[in-house]
Coordinates of C-alpha atoms in Angstrom, one line a residue:
X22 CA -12.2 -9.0 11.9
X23 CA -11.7 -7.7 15.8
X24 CA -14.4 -4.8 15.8
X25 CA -11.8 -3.0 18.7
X26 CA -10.2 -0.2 17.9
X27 CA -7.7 -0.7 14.7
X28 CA -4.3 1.1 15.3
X29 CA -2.8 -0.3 12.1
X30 CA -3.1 -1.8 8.5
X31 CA -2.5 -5.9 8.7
X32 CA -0.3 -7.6 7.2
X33 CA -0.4 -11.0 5.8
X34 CA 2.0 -13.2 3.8
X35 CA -1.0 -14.7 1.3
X36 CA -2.6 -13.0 -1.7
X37 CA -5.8 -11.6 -0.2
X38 CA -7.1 -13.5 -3.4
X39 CA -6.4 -16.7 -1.7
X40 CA -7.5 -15.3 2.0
X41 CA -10.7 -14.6 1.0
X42 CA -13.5 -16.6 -0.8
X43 CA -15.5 -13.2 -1.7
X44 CA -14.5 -9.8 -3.0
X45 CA -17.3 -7.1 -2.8
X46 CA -16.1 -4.3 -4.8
X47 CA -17.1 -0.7 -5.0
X48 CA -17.6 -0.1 -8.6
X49 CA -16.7 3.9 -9.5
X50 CA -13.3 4.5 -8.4
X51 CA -12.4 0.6 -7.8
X52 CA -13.3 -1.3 -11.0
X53 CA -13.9 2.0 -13.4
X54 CA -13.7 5.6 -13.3
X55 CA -15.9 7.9 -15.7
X56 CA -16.9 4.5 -17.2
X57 CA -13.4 3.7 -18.3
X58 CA -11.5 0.9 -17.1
X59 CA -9.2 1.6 -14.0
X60 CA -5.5 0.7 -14.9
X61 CA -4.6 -2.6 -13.8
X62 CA -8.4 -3.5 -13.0
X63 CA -8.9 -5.9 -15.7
X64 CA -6.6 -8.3 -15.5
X65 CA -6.0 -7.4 -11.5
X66 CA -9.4 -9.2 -11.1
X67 CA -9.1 -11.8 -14.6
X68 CA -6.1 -13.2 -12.1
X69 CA -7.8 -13.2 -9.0
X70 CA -11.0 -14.7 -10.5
X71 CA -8.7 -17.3 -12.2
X72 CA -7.8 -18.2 -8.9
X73 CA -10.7 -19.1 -7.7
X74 CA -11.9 -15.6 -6.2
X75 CA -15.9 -15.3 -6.1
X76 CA -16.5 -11.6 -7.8
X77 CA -19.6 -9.6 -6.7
X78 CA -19.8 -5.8 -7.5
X79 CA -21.4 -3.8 -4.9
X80 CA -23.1 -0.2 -5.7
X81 CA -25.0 2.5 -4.0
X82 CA -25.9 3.7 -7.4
X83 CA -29.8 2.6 -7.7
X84 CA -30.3 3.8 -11.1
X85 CA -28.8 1.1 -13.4
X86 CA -30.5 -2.2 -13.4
X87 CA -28.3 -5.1 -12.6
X88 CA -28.3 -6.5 -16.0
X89 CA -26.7 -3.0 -17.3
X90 CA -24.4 -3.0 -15.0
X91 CA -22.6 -6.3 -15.5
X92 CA -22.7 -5.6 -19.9
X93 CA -20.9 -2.6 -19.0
X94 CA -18.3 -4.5 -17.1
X95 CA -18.5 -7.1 -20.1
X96 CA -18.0 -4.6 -22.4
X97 CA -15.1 -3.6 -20.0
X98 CA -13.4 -7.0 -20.6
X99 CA -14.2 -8.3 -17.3
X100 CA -17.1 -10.7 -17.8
X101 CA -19.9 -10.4 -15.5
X102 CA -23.6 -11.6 -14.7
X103 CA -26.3 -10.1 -13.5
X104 CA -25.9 -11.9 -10.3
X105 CA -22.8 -10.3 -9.5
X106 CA -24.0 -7.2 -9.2
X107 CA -25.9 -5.9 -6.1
X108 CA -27.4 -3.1 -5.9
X109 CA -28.6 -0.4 -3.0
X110 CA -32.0 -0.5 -5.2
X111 CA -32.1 -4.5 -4.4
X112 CA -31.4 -4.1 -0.8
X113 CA -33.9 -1.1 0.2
X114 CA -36.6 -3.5 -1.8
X115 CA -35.8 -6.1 0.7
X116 CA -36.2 -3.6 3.3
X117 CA -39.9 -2.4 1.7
X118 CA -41.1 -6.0 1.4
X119 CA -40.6 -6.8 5.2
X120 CA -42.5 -4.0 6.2
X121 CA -45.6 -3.3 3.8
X122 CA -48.1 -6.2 2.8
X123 CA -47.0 -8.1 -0.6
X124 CA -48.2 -6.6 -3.9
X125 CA -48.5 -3.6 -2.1
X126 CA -48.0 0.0 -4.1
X127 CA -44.7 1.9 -3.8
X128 CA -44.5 5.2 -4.6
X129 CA -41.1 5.6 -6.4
X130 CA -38.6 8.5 -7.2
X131 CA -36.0 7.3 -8.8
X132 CA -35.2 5.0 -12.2
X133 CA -35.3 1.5 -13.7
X134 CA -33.3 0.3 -11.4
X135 CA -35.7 1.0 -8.2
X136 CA -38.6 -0.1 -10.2
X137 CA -36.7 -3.7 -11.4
X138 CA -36.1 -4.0 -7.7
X139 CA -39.3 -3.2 -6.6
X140 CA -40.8 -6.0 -8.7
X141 CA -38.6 -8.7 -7.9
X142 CA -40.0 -8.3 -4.6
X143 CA -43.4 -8.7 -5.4
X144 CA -44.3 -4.9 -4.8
X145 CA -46.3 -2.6 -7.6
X146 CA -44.2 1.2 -8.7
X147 CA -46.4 3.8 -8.7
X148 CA -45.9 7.5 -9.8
X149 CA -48.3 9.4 -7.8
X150 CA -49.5 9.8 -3.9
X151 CA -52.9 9.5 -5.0
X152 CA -52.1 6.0 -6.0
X153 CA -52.2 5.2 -2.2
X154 CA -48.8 4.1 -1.7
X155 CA -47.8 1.7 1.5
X156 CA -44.4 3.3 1.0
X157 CA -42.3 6.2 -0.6
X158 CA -38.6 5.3 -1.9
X159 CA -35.9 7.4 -3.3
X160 CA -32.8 6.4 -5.4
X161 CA -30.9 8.7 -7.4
X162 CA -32.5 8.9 -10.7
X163 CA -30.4 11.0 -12.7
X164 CA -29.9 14.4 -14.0
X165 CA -33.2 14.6 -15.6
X166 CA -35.5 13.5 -13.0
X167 CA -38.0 16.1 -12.6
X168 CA -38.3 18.5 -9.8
X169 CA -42.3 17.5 -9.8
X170 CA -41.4 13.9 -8.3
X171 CA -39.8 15.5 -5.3
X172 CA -43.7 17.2 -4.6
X173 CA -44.9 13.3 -5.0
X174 CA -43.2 12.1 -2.2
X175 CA -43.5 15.2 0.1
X176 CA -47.3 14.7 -0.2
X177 CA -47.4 11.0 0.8
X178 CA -44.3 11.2 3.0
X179 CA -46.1 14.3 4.6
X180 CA -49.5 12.0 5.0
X181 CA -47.6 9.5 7.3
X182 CA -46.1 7.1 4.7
X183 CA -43.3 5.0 5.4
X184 CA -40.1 6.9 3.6
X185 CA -36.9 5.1 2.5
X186 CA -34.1 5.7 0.3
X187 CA -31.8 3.0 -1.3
X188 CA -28.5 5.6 0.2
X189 CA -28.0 9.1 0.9
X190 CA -24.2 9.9 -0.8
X191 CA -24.6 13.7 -1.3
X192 CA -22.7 13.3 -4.4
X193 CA -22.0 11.3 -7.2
X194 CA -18.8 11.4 -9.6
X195 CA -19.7 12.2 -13.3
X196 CA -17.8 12.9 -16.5
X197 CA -17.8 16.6 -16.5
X198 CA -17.0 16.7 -12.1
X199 CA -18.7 16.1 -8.9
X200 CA -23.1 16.1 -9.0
X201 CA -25.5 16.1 -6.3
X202 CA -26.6 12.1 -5.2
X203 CA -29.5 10.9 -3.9
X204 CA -28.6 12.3 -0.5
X205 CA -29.0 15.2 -1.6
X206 CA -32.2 14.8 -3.1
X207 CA -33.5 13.1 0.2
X208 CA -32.7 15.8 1.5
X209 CA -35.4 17.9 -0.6
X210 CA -37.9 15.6 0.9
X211 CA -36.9 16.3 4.6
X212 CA -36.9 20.0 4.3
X213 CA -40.5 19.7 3.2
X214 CA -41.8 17.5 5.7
X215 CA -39.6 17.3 8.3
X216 CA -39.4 12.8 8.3
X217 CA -36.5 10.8 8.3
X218 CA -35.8 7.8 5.8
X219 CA -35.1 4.4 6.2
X220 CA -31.5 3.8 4.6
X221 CA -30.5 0.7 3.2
X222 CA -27.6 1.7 1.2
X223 CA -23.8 1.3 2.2
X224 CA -22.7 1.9 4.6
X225 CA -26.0 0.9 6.2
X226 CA -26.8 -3.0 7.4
X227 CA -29.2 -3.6 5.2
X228 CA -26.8 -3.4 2.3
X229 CA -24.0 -5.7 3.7
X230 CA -26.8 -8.5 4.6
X231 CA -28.0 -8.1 0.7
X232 CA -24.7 -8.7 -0.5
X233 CA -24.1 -11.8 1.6
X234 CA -27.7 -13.5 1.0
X235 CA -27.2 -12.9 -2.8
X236 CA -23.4 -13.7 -3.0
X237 CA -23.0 -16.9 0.0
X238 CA -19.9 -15.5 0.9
X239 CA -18.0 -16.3 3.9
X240 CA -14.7 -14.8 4.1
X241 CA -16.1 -11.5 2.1
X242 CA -13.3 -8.8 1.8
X243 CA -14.9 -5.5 0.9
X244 CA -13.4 -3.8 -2.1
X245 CA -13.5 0.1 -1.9
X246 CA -12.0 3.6 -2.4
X247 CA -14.7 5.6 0.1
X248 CA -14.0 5.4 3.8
X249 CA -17.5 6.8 4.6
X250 CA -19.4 4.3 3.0
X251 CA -17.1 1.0 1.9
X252 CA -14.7 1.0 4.7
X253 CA -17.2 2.3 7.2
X254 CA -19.6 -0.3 5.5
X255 CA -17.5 -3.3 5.8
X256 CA -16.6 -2.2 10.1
X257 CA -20.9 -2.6 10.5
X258 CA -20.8 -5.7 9.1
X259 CA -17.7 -7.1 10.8
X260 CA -15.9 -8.0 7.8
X261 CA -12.0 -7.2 6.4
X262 CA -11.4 -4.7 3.7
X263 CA -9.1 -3.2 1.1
X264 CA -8.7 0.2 0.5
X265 CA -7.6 1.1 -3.3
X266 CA -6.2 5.3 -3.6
X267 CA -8.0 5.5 -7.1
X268 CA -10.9 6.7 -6.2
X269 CA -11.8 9.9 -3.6
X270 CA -9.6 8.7 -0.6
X271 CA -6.3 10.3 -0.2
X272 CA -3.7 10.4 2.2
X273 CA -4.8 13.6 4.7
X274 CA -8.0 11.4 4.6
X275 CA -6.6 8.3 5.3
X276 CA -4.5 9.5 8.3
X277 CA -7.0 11.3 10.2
X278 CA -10.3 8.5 9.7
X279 CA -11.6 7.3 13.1
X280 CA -11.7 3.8 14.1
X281 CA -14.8 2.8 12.0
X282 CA -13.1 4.2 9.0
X283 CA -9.8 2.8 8.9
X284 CA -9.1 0.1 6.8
X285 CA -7.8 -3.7 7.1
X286 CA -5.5 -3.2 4.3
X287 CA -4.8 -0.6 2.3
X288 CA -2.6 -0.9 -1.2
X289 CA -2.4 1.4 -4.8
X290 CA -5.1 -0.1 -6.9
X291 CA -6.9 -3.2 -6.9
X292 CA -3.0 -5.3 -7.9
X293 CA -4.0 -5.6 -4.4
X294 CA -5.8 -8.4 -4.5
X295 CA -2.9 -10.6 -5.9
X296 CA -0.3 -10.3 -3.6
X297 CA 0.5 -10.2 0.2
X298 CA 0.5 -7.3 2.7
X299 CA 3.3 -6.1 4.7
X300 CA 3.9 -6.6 8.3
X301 CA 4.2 -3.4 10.7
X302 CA 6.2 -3.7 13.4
X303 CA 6.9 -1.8 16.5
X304 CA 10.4 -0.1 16.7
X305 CA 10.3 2.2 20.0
X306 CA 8.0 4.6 19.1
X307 CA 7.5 4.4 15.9
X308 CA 6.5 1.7 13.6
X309 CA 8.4 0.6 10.5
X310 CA 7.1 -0.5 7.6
X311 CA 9.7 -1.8 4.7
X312 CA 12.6 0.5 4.4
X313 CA 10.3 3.4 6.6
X314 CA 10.1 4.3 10.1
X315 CA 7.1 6.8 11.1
X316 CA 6.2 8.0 14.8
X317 CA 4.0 10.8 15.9
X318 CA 5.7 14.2 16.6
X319 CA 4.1 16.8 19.5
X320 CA 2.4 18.5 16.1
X321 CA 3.4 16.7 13.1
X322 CA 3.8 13.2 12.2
X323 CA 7.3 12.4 11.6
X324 CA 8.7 10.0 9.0
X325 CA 12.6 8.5 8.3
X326 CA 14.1 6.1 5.9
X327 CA 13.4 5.2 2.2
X328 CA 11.3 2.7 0.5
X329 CA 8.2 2.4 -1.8
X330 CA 5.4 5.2 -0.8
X331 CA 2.6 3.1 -0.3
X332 CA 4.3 1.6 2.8
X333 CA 5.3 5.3 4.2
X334 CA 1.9 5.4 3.8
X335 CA 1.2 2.2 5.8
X336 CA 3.8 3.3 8.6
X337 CA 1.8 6.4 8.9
X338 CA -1.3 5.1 9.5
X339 CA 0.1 3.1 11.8
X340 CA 1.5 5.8 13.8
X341 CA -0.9 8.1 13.8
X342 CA -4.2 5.6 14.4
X343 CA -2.2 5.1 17.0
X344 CA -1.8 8.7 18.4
X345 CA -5.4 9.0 18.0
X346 CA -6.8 6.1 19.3
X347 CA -10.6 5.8 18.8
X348 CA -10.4 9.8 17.8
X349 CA -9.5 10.9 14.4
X350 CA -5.6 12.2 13.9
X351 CA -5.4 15.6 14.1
X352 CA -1.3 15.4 13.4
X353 CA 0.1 17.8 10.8
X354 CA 0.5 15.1 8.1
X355 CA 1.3 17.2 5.1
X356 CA 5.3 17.0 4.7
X357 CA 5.8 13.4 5.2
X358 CA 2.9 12.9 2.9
X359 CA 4.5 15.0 0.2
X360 CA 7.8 13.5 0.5
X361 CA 5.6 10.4 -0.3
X362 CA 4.1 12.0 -3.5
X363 CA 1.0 11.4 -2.0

């Protein structure tokens, strides 16, 4: 992928199964959702691993160990090994054991996940900054982790010890609605001491190099439904990606990202994968896209014809990545996208 400025999706007349020899995917709101299945996930990526398509599921989520992971997406129906799965709790480990002497202490905040991590790499968990940790890292640790691990870290971090965290998403989908993340537990660590982490955690580069030492890949296409962390993720490390609307992104986002949000492709749910991408071509000054033709207005972006929604959607962005150039789109978008139904 050209890192200059994108001013539309691409288009390509091969399944982007057959493009591409990896798929990193974004787990919540790509593969599942609440812990459910996604519709057409299962057999969406049964197909494209049929065809010879090299799976790897990519989190930011440090609490879940790898080998959880892939038995829930067993249990799922879509059968996966541990080494499929990478985590953000793998790839700040990484990040640890280049900087701190082997079988050094790590102070950790954070679950099972960190800790497996942790140890893979050689390095000890610890609880407490009277253990004399080399380092301090955070990963969210869920609901229940106490408020008396935050003081932990503040008192080493506070001392002068090297601070990371696996990511720092502010929020994190759950059953019952939208809960705080790990970012913004970091953040209970900075307001006490003032430091700044190391991040290592989409859309960061320490995560894409995990992924690529653990999965080989060469053509990767990253898999996601977050522009601020997949799509952004897959722009730092120079790589194509596939934007899926079942997760958080939705049109008013989609239209407005800046260049190092925008997308290489961008299709309903991860059916994606099996087919083609249409071709946008220039018409004037507007850009057509199957039956529709979209061009930006002197307010409003302005769309004609008829045709499937997602590629009004695909004209759009077109037209108004355009318009902005390497700004975001500050075009009223709102009645074209609701004749869309999006």
């Amino acid at each position: 992928m050209s890192q200059g400025v994108r001013t539309r999706p691409e288009g390509t007349g091969r399944p982007l199964s057959e493009g591409y020899d990896t798929a990193l995917l974004d787990l919540d709101g790509v593969v599942y959702a609440g812990g459910n299945a996604i519709v057409h996930a299962v057999d969406s990526l049964a197909s494209a691993r049929a065809g010879g398509m090299h799976l790897a599921y990519v989190t930011n989520n440090a609490l879940r160990t790898p080998d959880a992971v892939a038995r829930h997406l067993t249990e799922l129906g879509i059968p996966t090994g541990a080494d499929d799965v990478i985590t953000s709790a793998q790839a700040v480990a990484r990040l640890i054991s280049e900087q701190v002497p082997a079988g050094a202490r790590v102070l950790v905040v954070g679950g099972e996940g960190l800790r497996v991590a942790l140890r893979e790499r050689g390095l000890v968990p610890v609880e407490s900054a009277d253990d004399d940790p080399a380092a301090v890292v955070q990963g969210y640790g869920g609901p229940e982790l106490p408020w008396g691990r935050f003081a932990e870290a503040s008192y080493a971090v506070a001392r002068g010890v090297p601070w990371f965290a696996s990511n720092t998403d502010l929020t994190i989908p759950s059953g019952r609605g939208i809960a705080p993340g790990n970012g913004a537990a970091v953040e209970v660590v900075r307001i006490a001491t003032g430091a700044e982490p190391q991040v290592a955690g989409k859309p960061l580069p320490p995560m894409h190099r995990e992924t690529i030492l653990r999965t080989g890949a060469e053509r990767p296409l990253v898999v996601g439904d977050r522009l601020d962390t997949d799509i952004e993720g897959a722009f730092n490390g120079g790589v194509d990606s596939l934007l899926v609307l079942t997760g958080v992104t939705d049109g008013p986002q989609l239209l407005a990202a800046g260049p190092e949000h925008r997308p290489t492709y961008v299709d309903a749910d991860l059916r994606g994968l099996l087919t083609g991408q249409p071709e946008i071509t220039r018409e004037g000054d507007g850009f057509r896209c199957g039956g529709w033709t979209a061009s930006a207005g002197a307010e409003q972006l302005e769309l004609e014809g008829d045709g499937g929604a997602l590629d009004g959607l695909r004209a759009l962005c077109a037209a108004a990545w355009t318009a902005a150039g390497d700004g975001s789109c500050e075009l009223d978008g709102g009645k074209v996208l609701a004749r869309l139904g999006l």
